[in-house]
Structures are given as C-alpha cells and as structure tokens.
mmCIF file of C-alpha atoms in Angstrom:
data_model
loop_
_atom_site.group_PDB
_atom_site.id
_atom_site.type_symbol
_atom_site.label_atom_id
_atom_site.label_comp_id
_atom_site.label_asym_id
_atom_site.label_seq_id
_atom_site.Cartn_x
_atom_site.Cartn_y
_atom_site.Cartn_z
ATOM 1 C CA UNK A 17 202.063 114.942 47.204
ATOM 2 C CA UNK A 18 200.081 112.516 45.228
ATOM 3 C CA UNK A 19 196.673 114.885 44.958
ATOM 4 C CA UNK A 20 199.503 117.402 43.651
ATOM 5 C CA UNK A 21 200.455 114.465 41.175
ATOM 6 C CA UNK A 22 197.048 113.857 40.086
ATOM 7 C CA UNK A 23 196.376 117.772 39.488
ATOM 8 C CA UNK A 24 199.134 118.079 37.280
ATOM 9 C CA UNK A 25 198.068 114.742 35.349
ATOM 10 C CA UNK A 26 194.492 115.216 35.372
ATOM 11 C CA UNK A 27 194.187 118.824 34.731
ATOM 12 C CA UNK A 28 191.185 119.392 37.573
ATOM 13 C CA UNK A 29 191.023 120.272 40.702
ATOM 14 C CA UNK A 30 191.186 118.213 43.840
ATOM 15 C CA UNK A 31 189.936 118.143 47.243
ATOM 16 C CA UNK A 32 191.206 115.977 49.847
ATOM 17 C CA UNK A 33 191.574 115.385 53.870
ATOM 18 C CA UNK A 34 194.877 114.437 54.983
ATOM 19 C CA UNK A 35 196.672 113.828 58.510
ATOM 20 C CA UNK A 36 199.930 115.771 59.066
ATOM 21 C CA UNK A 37 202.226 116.523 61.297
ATOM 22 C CA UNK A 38 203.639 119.279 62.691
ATOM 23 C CA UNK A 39 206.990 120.947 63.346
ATOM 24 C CA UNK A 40 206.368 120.063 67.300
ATOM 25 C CA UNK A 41 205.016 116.805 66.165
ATOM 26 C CA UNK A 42 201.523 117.432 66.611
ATOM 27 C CA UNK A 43 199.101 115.655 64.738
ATOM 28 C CA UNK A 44 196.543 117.645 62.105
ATOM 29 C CA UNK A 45 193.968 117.224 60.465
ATOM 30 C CA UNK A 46 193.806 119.429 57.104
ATOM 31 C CA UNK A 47 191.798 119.523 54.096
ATOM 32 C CA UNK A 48 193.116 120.709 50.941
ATOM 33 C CA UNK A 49 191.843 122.236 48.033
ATOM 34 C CA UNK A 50 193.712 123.052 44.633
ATOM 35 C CA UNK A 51 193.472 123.543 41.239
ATOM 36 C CA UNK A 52 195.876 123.799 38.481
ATOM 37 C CA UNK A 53 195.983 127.287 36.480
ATOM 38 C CA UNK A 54 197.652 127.839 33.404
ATOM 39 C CA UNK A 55 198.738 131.331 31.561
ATOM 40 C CA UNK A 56 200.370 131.694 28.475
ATOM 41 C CA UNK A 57 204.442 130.997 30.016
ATOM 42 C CA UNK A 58 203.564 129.323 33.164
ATOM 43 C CA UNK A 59 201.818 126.236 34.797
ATOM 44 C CA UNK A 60 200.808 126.987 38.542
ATOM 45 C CA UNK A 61 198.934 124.999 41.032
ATOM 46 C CA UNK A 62 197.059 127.378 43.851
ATOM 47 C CA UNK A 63 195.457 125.709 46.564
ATOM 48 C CA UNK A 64 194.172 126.332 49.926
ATOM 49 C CA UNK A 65 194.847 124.327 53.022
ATOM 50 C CA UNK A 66 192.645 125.095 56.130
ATOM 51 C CA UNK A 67 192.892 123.088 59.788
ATOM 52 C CA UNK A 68 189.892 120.546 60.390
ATOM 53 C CA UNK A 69 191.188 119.268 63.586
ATOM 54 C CA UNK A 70 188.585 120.433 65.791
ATOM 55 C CA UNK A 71 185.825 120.453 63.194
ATOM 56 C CA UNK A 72 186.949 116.050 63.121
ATOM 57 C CA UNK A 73 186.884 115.757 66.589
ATOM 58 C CA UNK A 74 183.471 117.426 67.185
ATOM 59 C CA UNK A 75 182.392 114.892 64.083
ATOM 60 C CA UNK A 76 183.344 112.158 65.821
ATOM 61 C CA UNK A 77 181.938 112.796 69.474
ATOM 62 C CA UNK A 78 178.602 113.519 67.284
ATOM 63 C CA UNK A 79 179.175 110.244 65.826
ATOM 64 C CA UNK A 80 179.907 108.544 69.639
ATOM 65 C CA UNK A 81 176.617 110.110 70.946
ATOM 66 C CA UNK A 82 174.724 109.123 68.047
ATOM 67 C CA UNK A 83 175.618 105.621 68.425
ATOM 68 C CA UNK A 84 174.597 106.102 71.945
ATOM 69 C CA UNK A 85 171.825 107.447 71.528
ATOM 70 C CA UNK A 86 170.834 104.294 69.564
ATOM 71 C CA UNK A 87 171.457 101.992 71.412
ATOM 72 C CA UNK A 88 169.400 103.862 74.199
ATOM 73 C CA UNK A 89 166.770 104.189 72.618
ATOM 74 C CA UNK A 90 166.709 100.072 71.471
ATOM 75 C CA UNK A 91 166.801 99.790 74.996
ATOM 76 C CA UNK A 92 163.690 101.561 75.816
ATOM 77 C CA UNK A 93 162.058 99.910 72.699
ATOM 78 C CA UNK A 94 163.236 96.199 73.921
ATOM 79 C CA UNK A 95 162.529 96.947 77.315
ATOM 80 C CA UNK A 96 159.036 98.143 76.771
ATOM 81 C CA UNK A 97 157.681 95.841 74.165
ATOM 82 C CA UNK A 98 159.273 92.578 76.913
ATOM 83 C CA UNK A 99 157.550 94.476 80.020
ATOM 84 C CA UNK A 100 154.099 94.789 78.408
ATOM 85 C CA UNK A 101 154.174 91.120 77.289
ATOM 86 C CA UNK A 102 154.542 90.261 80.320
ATOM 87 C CA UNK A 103 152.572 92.528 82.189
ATOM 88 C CA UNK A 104 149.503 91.858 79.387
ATOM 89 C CA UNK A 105 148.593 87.988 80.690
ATOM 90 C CA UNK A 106 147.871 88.738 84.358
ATOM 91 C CA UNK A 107 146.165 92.066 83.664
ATOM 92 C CA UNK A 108 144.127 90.274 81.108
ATOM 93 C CA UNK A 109 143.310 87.790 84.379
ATOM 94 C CA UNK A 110 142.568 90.754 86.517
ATOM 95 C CA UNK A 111 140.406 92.820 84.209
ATOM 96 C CA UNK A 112 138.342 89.922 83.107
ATOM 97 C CA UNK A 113 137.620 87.895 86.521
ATOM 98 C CA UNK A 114 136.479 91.397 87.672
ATOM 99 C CA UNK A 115 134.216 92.209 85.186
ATOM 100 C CA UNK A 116 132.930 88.466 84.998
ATOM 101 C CA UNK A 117 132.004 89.002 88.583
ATOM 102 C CA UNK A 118 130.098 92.340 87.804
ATOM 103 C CA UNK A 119 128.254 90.828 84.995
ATOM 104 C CA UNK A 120 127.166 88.126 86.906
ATOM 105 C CA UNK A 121 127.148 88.958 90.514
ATOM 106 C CA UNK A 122 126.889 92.606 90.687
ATOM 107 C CA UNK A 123 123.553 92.909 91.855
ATOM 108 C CA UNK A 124 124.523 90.287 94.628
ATOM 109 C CA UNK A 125 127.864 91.595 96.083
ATOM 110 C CA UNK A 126 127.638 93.968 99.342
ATOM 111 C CA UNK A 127 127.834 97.514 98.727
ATOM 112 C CA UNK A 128 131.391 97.598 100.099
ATOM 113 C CA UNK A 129 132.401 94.498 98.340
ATOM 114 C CA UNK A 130 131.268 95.873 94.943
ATOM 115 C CA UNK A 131 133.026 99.485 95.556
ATOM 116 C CA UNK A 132 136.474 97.647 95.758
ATOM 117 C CA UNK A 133 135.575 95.464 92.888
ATOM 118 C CA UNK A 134 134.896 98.210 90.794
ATOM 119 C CA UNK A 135 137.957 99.916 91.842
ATOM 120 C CA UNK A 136 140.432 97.019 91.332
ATOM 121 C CA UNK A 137 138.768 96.391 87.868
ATOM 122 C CA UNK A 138 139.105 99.951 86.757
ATOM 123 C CA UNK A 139 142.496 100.064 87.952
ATOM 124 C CA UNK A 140 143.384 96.632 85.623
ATOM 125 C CA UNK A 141 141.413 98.094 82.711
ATOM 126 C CA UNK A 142 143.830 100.813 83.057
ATOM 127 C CA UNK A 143 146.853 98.697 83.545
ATOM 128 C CA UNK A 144 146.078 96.841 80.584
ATOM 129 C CA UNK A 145 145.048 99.685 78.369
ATOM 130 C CA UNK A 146 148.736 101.279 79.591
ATOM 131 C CA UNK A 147 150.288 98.185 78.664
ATOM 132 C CA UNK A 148 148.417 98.198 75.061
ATOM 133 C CA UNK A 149 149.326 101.430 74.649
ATOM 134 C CA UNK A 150 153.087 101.044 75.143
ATOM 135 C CA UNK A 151 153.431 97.843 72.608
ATOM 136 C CA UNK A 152 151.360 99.644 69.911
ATOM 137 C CA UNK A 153 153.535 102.556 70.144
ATOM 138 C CA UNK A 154 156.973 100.623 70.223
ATOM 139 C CA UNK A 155 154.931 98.742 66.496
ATOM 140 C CA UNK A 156 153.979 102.239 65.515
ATOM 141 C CA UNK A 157 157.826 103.328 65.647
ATOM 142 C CA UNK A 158 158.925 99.870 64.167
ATOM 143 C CA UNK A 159 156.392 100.089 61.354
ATOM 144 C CA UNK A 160 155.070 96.842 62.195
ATOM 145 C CA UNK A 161 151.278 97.868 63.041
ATOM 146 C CA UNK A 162 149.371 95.604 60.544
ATOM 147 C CA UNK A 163 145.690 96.021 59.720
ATOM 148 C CA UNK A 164 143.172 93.209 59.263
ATOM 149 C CA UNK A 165 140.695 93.932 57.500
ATOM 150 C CA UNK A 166 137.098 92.561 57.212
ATOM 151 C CA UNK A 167 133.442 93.556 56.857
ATOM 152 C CA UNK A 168 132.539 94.854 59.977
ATOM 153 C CA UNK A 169 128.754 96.499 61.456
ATOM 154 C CA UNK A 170 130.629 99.995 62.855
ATOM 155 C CA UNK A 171 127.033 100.748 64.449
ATOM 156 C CA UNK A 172 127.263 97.215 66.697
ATOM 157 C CA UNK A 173 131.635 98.326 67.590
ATOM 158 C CA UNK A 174 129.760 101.492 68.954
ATOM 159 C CA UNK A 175 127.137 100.035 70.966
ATOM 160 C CA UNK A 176 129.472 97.641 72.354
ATOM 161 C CA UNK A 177 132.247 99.775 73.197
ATOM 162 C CA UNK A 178 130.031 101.631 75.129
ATOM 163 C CA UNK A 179 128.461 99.013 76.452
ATOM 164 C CA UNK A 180 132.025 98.250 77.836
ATOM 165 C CA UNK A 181 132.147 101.921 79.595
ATOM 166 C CA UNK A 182 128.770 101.648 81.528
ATOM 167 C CA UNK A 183 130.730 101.279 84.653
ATOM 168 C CA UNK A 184 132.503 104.607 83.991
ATOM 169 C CA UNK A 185 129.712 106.529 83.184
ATOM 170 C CA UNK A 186 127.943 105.748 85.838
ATOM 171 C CA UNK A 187 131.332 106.453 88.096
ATOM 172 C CA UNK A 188 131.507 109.542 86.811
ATOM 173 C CA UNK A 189 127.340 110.657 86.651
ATOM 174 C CA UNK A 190 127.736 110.925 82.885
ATOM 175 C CA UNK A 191 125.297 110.575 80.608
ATOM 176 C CA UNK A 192 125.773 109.140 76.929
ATOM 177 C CA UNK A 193 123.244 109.878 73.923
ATOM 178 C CA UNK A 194 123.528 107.638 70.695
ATOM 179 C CA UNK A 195 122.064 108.670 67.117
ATOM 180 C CA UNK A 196 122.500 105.828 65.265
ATOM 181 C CA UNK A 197 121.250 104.002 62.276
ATOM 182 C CA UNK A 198 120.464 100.470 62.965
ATOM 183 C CA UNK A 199 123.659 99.374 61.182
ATOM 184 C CA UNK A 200 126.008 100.253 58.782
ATOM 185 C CA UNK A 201 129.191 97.966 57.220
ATOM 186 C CA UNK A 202 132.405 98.933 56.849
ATOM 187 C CA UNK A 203 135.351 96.905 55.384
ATOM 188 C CA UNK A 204 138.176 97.844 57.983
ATOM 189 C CA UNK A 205 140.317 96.175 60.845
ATOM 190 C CA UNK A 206 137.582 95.335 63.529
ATOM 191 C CA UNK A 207 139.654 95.189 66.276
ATOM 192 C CA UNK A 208 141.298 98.681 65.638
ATOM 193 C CA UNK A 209 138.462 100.243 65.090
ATOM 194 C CA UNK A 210 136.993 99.733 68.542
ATOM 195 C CA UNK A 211 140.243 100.570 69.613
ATOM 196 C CA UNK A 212 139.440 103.857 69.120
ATOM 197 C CA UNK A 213 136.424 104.182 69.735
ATOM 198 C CA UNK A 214 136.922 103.190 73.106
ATOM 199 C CA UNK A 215 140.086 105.739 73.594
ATOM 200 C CA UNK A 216 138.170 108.341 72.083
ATOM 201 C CA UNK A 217 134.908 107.748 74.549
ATOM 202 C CA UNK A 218 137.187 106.884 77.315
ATOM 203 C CA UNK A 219 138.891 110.867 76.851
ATOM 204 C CA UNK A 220 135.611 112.023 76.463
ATOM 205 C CA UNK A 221 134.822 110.514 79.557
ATOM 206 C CA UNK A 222 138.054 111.672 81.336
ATOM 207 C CA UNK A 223 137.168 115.760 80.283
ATOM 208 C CA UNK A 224 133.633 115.933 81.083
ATOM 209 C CA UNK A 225 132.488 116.923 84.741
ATOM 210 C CA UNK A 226 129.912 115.168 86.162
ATOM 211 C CA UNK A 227 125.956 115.594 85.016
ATOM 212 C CA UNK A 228 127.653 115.840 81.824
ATOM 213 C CA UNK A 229 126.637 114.642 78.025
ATOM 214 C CA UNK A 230 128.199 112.925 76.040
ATOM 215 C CA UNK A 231 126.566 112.200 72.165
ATOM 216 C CA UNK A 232 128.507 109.490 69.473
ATOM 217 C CA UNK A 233 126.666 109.639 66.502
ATOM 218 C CA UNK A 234 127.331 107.690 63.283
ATOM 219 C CA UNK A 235 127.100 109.509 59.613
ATOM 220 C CA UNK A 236 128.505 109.326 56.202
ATOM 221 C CA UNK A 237 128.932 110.134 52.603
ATOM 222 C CA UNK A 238 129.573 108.202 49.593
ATOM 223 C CA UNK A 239 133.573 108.417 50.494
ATOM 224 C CA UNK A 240 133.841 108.104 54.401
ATOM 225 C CA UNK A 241 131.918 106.573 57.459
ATOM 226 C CA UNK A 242 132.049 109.375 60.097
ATOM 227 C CA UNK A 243 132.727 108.518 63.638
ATOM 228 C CA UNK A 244 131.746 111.279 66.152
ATOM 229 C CA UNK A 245 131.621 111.824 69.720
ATOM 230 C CA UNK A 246 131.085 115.371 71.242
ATOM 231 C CA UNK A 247 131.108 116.129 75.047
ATOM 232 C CA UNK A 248 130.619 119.457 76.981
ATOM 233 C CA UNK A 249 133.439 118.915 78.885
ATOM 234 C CA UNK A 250 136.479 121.252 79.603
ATOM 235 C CA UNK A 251 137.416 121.751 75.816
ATOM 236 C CA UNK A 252 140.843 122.691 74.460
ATOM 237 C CA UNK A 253 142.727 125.938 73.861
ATOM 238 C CA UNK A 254 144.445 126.184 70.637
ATOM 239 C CA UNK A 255 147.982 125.280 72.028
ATOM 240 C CA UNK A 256 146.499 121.741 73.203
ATOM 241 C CA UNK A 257 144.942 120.791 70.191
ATOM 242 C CA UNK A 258 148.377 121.131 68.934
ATOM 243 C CA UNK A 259 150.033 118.761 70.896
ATOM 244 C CA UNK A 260 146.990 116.473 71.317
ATOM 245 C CA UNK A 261 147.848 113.493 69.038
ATOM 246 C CA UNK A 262 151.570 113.718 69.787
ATOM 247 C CA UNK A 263 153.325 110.368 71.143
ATOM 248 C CA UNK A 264 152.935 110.905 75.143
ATOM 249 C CA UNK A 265 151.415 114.628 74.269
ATOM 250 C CA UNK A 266 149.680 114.447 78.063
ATOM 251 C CA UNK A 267 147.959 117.548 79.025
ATOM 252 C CA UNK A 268 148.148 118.767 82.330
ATOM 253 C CA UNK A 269 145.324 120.827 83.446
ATOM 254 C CA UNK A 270 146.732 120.798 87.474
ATOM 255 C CA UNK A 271 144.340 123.805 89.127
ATOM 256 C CA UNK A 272 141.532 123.916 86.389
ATOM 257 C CA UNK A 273 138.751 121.421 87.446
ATOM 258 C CA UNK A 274 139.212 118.989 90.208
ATOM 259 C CA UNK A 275 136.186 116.882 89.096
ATOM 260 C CA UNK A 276 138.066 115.719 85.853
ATOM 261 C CA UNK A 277 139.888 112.464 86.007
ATOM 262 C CA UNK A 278 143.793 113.221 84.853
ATOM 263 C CA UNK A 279 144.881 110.355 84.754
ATOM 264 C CA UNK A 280 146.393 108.682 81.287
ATOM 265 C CA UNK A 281 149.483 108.188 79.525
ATOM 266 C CA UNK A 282 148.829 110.613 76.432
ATOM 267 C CA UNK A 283 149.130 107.596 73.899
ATOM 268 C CA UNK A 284 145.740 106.903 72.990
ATOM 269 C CA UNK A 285 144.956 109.368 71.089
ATOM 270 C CA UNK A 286 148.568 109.328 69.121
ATOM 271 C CA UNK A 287 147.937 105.503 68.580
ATOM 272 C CA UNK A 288 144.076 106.177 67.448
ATOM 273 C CA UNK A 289 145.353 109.043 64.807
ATOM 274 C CA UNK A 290 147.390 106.388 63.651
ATOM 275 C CA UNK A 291 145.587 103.891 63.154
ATOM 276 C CA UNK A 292 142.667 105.839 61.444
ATOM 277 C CA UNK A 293 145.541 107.080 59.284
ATOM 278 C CA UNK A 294 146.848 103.505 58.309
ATOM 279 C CA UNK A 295 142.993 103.024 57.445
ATOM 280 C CA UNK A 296 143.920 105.913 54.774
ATOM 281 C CA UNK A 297 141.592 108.241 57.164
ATOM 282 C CA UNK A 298 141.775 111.334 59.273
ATOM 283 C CA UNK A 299 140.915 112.318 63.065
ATOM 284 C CA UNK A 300 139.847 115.319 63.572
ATOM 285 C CA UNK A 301 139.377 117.603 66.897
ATOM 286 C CA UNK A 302 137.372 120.663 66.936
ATOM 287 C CA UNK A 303 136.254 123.015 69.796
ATOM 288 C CA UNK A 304 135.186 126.213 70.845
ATOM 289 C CA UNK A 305 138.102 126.896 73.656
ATOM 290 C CA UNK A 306 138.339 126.249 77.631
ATOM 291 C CA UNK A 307 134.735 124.728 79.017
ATOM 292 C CA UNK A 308 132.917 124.964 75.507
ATOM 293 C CA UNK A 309 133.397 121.092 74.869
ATOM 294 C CA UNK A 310 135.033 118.975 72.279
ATOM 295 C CA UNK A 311 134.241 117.176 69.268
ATOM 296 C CA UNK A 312 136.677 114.404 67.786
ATOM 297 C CA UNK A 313 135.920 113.016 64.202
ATOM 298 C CA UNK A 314 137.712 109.805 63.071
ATOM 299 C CA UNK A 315 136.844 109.550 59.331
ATOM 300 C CA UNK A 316 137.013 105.837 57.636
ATOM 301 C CA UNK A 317 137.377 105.328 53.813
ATOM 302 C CA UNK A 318 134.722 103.304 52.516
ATOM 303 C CA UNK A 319 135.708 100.060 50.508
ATOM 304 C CA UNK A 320 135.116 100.632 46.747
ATOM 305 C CA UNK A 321 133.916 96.682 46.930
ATOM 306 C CA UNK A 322 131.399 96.805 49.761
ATOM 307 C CA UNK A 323 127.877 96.202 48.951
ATOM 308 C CA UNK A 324 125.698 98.019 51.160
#
C-alpha cells in the first residue's frame, strides 16, 4: 500500500519485496514491480507481482553454507598455522642433531649406524620442509608473506643450497653440474630466495632417475638475474605443467617409473611461484614432454640501486 502511495506521489516506478499472506494463511514472499502510466483521461498504476518464496529460501541456505563454509575453512587455516608451530621446534632438533652428526662424524659411524642416520634425517628434513610449507601457504592466503630484502651473492645461495642436498644426490646416484660466475649480487629477500632454490633442486631431484644430470646455471641481463636448473628426468606433459604451481597441485605418476621418489606435498613449487612473484618476477617451466627432462626458470628483477 505505501509503494502504491509513493508511485502516485513520486511519479516513478517502484520495486519492492514484501511478506504476505495468504487466503490459507500461508506466508509469501513477493516482489513487486509498478509504475504509474498516464493517458490523456486516466491515471493507472500497472504492476507485476511474481512469488520469491523459494528463490528466498534457496538465498538463505546459500547464505547458511557460506557462513559455514567460513568458518571451515578458518578452521583449517587456525589449525594448520598452530600444528606447524608446534611441530617446527622439535623437527628443527631432529634435522639439525642429524646433520651435525653427519658433518662431523660421518666418516666415523658404522655403516649400519649411518644408513639409519641418514634415513631419520631425511625423514625430519622432510617433516620440517612439510611443516614450512603449510605455514607459508596459510601467509600466502592471509597476505601476510613479507619480503626482506638485502644485498645478497645469488652465486654463494646456489652453492650452498646444494651443498645442503649432497646427501640426496648421492642417495639417489645423481649427478649435479654448476656453470657459474664467481659471484653475482642481487638486492632480494635472502632467505626466500634459497627457499626456492632448494624446492626447485629438491623436485629436480625427486624426477630424475638415477645416473641422472642435473645442471643450475646462473645468467642475466640488464633487467633480471636468471635462475636455472634443468634435469633429464621424467619431464611433463602439457596437462601437468598446467597444474604444476597450483596450491597442493601433486602429480601422481603411480605406474610410470618406480625409481622416482613421489613423495611431496605439491606446495613447493606454488609457494616458490609466489614468492618469485612477490619479488615482481616470474617462474617459468619448460619441457619437451614425458622422459625429455625439465627446465624451471625463476627470473629476479634487478635493483635499479645496486652497484655491481
């Protein structure tokens, strides 16, 4: 009655959503549309009045799930971000007395002794690289992954991170060829960086069959420091590359090569896209198709204000 009101006062149309009831005393939900039209004699209001009941009702058990939904998924976010900090300070214990005890006392353990040593440290390097992995992706969704930058040697981050993956190489009878220039300086987040490098070795690692090669070699232009590492491992089919750098984009290759090593979460190389990105970079993949190798290219910007 009052849009009708306001029509006649107004002189425009109106739309509105009312709640009625009918003869039987059921309750409606209708919207209403109506305009007033004048001729010459007469004043007339046409409208149109259709039923929204059902068209409400699936709005608000979208709404319901929605909310749901949310709350879920804060769930998963709280839940994982709490785990891995508390998971991160004993793996951190594991992984490091391990590998202070093959540093130091390798050469001196007993065959045996060193095989299990080995194992349990590769099993806490992968622990804590899981556990990494999970609290950089719940920052990643919460848009609190930071960068801190500084002037870095990108050649030394190489050496080192591989230095880190001797064990694994020699695990898996790889072999790993460096062209590098002696150094080269790069303003960027040091920490990150290495990051991925080390995810992007480790997957290299992971694809290749044994008596494999595996080449990083450092170049660059006067806008970007290239970062690339090429294997002749299983490769990638077209499909793959497209889900490679998707958040938990795992790919199973059950059947295909039993001397590969499938284990992983499919987060490091979603979290190393990222962070190249947040660099104002790219990562790149390239290859030739199933057993013709890979080649992954994580371009950093130069800084404008680094003297070489």
């Amino acid at each position: 009655e009052n849009a009708l009101k306001n029509i006649s006062k107004t002189k425009e149309h109106v739309f509105v959503e009312i709640r009625m009831k009918t003869k039987t005393g059921e309750d409606l939900e209708v919207s209403l549309r109506a305009a007033l039209v004048k001729d010459k004699k007469f004043s007339k209001i046409i409208g149109v009045v259709r039923d929204i009941t059902d068209q409400k009702k699936a709005e608000h058990i979208l709404r319901d799930q929605y909310k749901k939904l949310k709350e879920l998924d804060q769930f998963r976010s709280d839940l994982v971000r709490r785990t891995s900090h508390e998971l991160k300070t004993p793996l951190i214990s594991l992984f490091s007395s391990t590998q202070y005890l093959l540093d130091n006392y390798g050469e001196k353990l007993d065959n045996e002794v060193l095989r299990f040593v080995k194992m349990i440290n590769r099993g806490g390097r992968r622990l804590k690289n899981l556990t990494d992995n999970l609290l950089d992706a719940y920052n990643i969704q919460s848009k609190k992954l930071t960068l801190k930058k500084e002037k870095m040697d990108l050649v030394q981050s190489i050496k080192d991170c591989a230095n880190d993956l001797i064990f694994s190489l020699e695990e898996r009878d790889l072999y790993l060829k460096e062209q590098l220039p002696d150094s080269f300086f790069i303003v960027a987040d040091k920490a990150r960086i290495e990051q991925v490098i080390l995810n992007l070795l480790s997957n290299a690692i992971k694809n290749t069959p044994p008596k494999g090669l595996i080449l990083v070699k450092l170049e660059h232009d006067e806008s970007f420091a290239d970062i690339i590492i090429k294997d002749t491992g299983i490769g990638l089919t077209e499909g793959e590359k497209q889900k490679l750098f998707k958040e938990f984009g795992k790919i199973e290759r059950a059947g295909i090569d039993s001397n590969l090593d499938t284990e992983g979460s499919g987060l490091g190389l979603f979290i190393s896209k990222e962070i190249v990105e947040l660099h104002g970079g790219k990562l790149l993949v390239q290859s030739g198709g199933r057993n013709k190798g890979s080649t992954f290219e994580a371009k950093i910007p130069l800084s404008s204000e680094l003297a070489q």
